[in-house]
PDB file of C-alpha atoms in Angstrom:
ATOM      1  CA  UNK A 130      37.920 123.018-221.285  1.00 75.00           C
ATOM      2  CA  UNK A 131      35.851 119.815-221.876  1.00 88.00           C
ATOM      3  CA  UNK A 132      32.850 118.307-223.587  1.00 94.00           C
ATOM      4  CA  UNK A 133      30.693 116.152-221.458  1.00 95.00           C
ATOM      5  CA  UNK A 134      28.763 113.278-223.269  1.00 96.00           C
ATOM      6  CA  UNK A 135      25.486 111.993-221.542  1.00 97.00           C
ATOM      7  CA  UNK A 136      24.204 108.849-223.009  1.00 96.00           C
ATOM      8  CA  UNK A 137      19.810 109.721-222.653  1.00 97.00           C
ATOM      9  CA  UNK A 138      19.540 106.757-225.278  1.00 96.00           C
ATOM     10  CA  UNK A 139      21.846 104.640-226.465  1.00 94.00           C
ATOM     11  CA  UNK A 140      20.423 103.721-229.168  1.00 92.00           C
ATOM     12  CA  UNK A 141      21.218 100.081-231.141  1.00 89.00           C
ATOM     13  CA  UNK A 142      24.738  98.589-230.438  1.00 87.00           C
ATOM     14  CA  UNK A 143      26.401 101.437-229.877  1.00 92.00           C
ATOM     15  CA  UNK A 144      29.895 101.245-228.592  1.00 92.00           C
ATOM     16  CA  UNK A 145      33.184 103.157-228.309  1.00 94.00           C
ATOM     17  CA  UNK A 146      35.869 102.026-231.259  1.00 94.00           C
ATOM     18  CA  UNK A 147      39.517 103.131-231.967  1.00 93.00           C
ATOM     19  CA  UNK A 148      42.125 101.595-233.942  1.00 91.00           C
ATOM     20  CA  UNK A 149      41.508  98.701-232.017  1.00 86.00           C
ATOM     21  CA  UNK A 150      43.967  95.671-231.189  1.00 88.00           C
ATOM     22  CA  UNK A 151      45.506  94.307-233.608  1.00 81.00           C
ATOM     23  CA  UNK A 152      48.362  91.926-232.409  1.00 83.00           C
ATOM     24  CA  UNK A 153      46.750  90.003-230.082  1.00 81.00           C
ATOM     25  CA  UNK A 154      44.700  87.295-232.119  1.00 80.00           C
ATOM     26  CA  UNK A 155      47.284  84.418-231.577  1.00 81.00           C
ATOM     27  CA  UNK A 156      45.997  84.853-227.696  1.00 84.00           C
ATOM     28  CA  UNK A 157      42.477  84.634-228.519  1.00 80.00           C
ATOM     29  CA  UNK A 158      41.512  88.382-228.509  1.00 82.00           C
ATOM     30  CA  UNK A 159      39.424  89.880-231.085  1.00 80.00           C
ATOM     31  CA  UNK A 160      40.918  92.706-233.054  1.00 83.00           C
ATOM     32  CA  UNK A 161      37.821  95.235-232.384  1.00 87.00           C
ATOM     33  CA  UNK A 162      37.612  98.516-233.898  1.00 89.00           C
ATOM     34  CA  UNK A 163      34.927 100.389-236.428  1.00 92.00           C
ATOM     35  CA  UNK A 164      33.305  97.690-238.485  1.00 89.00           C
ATOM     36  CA  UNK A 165      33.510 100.597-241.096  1.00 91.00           C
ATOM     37  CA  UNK A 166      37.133 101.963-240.658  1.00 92.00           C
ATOM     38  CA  UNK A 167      37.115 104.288-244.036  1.00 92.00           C
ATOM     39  CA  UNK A 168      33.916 106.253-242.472  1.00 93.00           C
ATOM     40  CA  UNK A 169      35.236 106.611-238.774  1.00 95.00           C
ATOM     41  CA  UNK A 170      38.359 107.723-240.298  1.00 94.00           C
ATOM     42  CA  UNK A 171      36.864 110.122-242.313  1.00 93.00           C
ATOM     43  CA  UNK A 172      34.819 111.513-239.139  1.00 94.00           C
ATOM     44  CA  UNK A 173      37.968 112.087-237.126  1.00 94.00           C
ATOM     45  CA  UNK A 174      40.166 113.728-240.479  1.00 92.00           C
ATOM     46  CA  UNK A 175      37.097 116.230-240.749  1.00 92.00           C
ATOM     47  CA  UNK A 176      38.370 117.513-237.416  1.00 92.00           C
ATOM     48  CA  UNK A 177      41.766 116.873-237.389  1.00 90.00           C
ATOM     49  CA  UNK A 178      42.095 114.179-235.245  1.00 92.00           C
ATOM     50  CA  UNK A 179      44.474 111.592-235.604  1.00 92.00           C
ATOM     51  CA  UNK A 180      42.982 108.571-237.795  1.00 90.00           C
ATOM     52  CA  UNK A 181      43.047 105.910-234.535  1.00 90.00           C
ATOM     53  CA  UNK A 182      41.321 108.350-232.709  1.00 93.00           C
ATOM     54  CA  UNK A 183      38.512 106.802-230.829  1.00 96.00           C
ATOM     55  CA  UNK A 184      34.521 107.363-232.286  1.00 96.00           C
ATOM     56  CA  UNK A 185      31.222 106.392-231.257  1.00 96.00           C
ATOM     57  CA  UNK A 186      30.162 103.688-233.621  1.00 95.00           C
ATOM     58  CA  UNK A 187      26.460 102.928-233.740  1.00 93.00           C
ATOM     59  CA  UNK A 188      23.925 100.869-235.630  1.00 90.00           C
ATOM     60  CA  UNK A 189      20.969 101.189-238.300  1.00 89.00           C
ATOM     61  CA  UNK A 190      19.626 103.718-234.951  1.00 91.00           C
ATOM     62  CA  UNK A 191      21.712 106.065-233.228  1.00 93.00           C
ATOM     63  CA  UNK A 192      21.737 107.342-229.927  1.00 95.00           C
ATOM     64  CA  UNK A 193      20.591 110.122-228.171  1.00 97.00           C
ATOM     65  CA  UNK A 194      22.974 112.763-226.375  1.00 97.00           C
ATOM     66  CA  UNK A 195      23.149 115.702-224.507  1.00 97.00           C
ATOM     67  CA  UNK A 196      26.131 117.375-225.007  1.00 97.00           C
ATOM     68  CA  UNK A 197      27.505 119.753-221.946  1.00 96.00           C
ATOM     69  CA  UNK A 198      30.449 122.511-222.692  1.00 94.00           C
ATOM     70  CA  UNK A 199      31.763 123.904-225.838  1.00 92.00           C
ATOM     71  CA  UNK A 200      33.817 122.224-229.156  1.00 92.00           C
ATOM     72  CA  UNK A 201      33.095 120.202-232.337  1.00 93.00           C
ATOM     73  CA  UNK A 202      31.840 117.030-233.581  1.00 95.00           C
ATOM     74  CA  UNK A 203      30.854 115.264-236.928  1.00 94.00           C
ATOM     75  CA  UNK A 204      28.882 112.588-237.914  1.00 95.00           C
ATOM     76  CA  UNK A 205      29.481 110.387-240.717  1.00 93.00           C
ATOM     77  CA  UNK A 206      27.470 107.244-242.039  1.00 87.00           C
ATOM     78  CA  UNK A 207      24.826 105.920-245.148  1.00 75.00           C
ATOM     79  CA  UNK A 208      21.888 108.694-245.089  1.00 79.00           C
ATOM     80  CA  UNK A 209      20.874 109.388-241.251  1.00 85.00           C
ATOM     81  CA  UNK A 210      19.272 111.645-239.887  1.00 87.00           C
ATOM     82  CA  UNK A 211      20.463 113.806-236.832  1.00 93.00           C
ATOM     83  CA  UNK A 212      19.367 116.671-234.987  1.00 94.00           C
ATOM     84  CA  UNK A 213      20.812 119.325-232.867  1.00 96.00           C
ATOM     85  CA  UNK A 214      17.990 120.688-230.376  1.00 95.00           C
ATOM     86  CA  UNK A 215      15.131 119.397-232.805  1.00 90.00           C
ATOM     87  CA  UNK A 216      17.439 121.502-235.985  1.00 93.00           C
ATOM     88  CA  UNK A 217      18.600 119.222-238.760  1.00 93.00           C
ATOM     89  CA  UNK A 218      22.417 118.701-238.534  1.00 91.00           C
ATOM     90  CA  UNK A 219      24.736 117.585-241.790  1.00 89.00           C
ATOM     91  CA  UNK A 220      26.564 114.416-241.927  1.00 89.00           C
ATOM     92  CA  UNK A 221      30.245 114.683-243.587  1.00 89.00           C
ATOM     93  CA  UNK A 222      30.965 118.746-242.244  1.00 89.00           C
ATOM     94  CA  UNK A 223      31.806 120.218-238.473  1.00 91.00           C
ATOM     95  CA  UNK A 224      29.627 120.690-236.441  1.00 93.00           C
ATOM     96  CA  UNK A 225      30.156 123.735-233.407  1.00 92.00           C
ATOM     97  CA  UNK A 226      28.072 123.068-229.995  1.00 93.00           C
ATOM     98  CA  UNK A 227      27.988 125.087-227.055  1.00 92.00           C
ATOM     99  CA  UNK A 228      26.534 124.911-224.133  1.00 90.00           C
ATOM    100  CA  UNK A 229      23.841 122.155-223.167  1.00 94.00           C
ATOM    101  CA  UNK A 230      22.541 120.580-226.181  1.00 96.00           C
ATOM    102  CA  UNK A 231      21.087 117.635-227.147  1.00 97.00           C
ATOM    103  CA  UNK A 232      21.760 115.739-230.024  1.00 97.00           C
ATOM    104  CA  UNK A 233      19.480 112.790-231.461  1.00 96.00           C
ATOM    105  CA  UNK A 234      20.645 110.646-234.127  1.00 94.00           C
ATOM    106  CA  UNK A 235      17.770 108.802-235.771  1.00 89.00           C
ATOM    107  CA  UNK A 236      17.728 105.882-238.596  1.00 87.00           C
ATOM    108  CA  UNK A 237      19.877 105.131-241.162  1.00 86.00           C
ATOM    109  CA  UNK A 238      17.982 104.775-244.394  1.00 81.00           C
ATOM    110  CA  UNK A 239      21.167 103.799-246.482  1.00 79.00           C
ATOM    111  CA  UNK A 240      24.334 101.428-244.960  1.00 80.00           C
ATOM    112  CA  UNK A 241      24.630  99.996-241.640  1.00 85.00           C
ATOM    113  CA  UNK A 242      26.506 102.019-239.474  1.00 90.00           C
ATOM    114  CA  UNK A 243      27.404 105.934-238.386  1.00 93.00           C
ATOM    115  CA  UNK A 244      30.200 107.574-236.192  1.00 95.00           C
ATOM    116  CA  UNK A 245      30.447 110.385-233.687  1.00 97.00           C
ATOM    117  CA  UNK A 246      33.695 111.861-233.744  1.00 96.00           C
ATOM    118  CA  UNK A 247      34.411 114.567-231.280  1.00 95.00           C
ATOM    119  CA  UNK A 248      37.501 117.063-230.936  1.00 93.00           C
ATOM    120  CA  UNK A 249      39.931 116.272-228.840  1.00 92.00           C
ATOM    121  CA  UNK A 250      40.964 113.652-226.348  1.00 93.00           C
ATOM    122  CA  UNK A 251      38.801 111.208-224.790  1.00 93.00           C
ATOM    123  CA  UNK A 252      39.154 110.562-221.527  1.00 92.00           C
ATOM    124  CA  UNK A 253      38.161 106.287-221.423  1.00 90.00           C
ATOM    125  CA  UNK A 254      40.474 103.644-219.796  1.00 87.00           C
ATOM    126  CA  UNK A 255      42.460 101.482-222.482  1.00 87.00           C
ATOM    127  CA  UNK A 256      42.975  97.825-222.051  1.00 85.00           C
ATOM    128  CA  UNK A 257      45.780  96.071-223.935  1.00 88.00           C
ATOM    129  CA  UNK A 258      45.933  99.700-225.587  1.00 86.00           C
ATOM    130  CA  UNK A 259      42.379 100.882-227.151  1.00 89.00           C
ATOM    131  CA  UNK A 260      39.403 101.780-225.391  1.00 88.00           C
ATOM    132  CA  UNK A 261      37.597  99.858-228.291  1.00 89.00           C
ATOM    133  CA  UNK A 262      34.737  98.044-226.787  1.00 86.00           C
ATOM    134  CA  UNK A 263      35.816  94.737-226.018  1.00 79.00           C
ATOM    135  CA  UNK A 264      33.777  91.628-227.590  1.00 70.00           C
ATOM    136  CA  UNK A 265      33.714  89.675-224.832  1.00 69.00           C
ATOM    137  CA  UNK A 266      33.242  90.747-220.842  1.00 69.00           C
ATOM    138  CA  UNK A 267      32.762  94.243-222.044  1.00 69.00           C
ATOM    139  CA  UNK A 268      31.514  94.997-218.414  1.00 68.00           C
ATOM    140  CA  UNK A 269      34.980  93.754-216.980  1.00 65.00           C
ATOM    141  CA  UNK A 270      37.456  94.847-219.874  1.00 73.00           C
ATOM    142  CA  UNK A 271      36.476  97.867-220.961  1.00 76.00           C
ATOM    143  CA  UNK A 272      33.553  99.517-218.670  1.00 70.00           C
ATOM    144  CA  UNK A 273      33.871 102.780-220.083  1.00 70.00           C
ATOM    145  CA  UNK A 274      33.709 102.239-223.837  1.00 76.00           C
ATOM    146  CA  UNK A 275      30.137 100.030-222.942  1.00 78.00           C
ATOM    147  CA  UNK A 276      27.354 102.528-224.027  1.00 88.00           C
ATOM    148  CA  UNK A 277      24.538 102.381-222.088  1.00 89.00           C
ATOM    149  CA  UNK A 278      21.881 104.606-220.301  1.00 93.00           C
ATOM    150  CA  UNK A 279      23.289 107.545-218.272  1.00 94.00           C
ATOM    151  CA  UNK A 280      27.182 106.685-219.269  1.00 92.00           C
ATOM    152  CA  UNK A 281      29.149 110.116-219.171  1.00 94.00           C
ATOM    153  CA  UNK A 282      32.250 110.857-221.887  1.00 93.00           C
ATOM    154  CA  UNK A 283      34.629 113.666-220.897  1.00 94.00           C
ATOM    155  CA  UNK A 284      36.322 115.007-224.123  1.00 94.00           C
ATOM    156  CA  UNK A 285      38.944 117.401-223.357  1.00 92.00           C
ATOM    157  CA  UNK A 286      38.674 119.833-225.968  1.00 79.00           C
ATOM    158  CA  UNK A 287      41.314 121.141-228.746  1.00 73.00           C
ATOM    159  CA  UNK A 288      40.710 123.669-231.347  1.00 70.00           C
ATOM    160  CA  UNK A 289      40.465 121.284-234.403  1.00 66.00           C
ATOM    161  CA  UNK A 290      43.113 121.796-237.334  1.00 71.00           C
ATOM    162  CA  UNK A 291      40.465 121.793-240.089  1.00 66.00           C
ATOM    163  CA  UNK A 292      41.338 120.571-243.312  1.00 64.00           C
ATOM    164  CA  UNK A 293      41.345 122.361-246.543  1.00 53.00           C
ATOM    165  CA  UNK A 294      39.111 120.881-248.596  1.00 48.00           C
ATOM    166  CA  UNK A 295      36.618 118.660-248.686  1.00 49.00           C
ATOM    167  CA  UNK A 296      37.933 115.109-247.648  1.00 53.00           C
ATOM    168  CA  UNK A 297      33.913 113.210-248.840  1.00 50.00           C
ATOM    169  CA  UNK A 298      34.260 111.449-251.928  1.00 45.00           C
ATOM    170  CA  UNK A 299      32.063 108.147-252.401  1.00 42.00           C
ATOM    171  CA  UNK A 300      32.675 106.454-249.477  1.00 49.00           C
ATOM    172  CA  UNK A 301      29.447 105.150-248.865  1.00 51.00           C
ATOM    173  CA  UNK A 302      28.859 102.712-251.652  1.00 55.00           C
ATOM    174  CA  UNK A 303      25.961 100.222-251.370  1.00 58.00           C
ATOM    175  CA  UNK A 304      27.773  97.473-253.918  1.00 66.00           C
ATOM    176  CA  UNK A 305      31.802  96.989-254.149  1.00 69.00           C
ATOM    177  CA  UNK A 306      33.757  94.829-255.598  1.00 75.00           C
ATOM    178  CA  UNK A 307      36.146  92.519-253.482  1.00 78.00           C
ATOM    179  CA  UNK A 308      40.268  91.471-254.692  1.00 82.00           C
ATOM    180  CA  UNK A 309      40.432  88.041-254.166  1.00 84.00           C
ATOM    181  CA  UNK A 310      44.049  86.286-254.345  1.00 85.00           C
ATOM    182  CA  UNK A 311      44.828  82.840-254.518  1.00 87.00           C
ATOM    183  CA  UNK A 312      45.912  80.915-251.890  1.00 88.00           C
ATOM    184  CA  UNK A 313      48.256  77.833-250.783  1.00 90.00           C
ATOM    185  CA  UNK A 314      44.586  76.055-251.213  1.00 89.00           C
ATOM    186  CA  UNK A 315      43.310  77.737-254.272  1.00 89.00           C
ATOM    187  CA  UNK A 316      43.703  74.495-256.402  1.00 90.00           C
ATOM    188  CA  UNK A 317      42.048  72.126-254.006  1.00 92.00           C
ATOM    189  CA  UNK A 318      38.722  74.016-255.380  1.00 91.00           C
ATOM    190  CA  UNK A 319      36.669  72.371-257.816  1.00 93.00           C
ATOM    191  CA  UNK A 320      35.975  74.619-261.014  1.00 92.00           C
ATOM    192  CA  UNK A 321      32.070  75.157-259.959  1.00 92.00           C
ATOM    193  CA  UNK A 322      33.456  76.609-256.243  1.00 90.00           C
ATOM    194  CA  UNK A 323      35.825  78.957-257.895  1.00 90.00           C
ATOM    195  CA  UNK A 324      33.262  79.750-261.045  1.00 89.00           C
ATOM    196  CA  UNK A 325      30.351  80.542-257.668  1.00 89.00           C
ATOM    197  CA  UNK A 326      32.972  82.323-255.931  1.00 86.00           C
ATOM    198  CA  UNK A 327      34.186  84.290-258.459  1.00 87.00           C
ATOM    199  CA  UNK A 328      30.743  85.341-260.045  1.00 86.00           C
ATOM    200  CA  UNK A 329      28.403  85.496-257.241  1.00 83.00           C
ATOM    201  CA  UNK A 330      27.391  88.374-254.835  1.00 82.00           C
ATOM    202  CA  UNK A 331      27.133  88.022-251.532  1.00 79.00           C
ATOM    203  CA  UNK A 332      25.832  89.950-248.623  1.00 77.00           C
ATOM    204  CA  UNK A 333      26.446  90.604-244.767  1.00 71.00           C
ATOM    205  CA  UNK A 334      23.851  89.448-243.224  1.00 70.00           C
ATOM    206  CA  UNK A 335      22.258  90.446-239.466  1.00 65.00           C
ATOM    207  CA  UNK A 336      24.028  87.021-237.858  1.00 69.00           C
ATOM    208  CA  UNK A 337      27.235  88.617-238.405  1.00 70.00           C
ATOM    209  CA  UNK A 338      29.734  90.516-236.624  1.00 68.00           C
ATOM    210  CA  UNK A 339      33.121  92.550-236.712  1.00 64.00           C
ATOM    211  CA  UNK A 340      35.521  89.274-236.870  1.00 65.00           C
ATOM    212  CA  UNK A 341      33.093  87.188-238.714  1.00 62.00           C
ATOM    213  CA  UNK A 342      32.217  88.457-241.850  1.00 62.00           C
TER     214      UNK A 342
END
């Protein structure tokens, strides 16, 4: 038994993420994965799925897509709105589908980002082990994980191991704090860069991405 997804719209930079790959930097190769691991963690646990499982990561608008066969999904991100066949669906609980569906994610009105996490195993190529959308010459490196217009996802479905109580509990913050510890370099600072540093607040802005900020 499987779940077919059919991209209709892809909506803005979305792309498949996993655990991504993380010991290949001294070669030049970007680590990947969710830009917001805690909520695309959190969309997989609500299922049962292992935490590195992959998810479909999108941004500020989510996609549109019909869903073919029977199992579960979740969606998890800052305040969107979804809907399953024009009904209002929850973000943060399971979610059963069956049959041919379509689901539309709108815009986030809080946060950045939102995940699609599906149960069971999906069925994407893996280069340098994850399917994680690859930064560069994502047409060459990882062709499957590229979402785009009329893609197709086969998930081969598992009854999820739900778990027993709620696992939500203030991830989506729009202010946090960051630990900062000092460095080989910390003293090469003047007072005023430390004092700015240490006081400030800073924000992402729309020039970034997931290895630069």
């Amino acid at each position: 038994m499987s779940l077919k997804l059919k991209i209709i719209r892809p909506g803005l930079f979305s792309t498949i993420q996993d655990h991504g790959r993380g010991s290949y930097r001294d070669w030049g190769i970007p680590s990947s994965g969710p830009m917001d691991p805690e909520l695309a963690r959190l969309a997989n646990q609500l299922l049962g799925n292992p935490d590195k499982h992959p998810v479909l990561e999108f941004t500020l608008w989510g996609p549109v897509i019909e869903l073919q066969g029977n199992g579960y999904i979740s969606l998890t991100g800052g305040q969107l709105k979804a809907k399953l066949d024009h009904e209002p669906v929850p973000t943060g609980q399971v979610i059963p589908v069956s049959g041919a569906q379509t689901l539309s994610i709108g815009k986030l009105s809080q946060g950045c980002r939102g995940y699609l996490a599906v149960a069971g195993d999906w069925k994407l190529p893996h280069w340098l082990g994850s399917c994680s959308t690859a930064a560069q010459k994502p047409h060459q490196l990882t062709p499957g994980s590229l979402i785009k217009k009329g893609l197709v996802i086969t998930v081969d479905q598992r009854e999820p191991k739900f778990p027993e109580s709620s696992l939500l509990g203030g991830l989506i913050e729009p202010t946090r704090p960051i630990r900062i510890l000092a460095g080989p370099e910390y003293d090469l600072f003047s007072t005023e860069n430390i004092r700015q540093l240490l006081g400030g607040t800073f924000s992402i802005s729309s020039e970034s991405n997931r290895m630069g900020y």
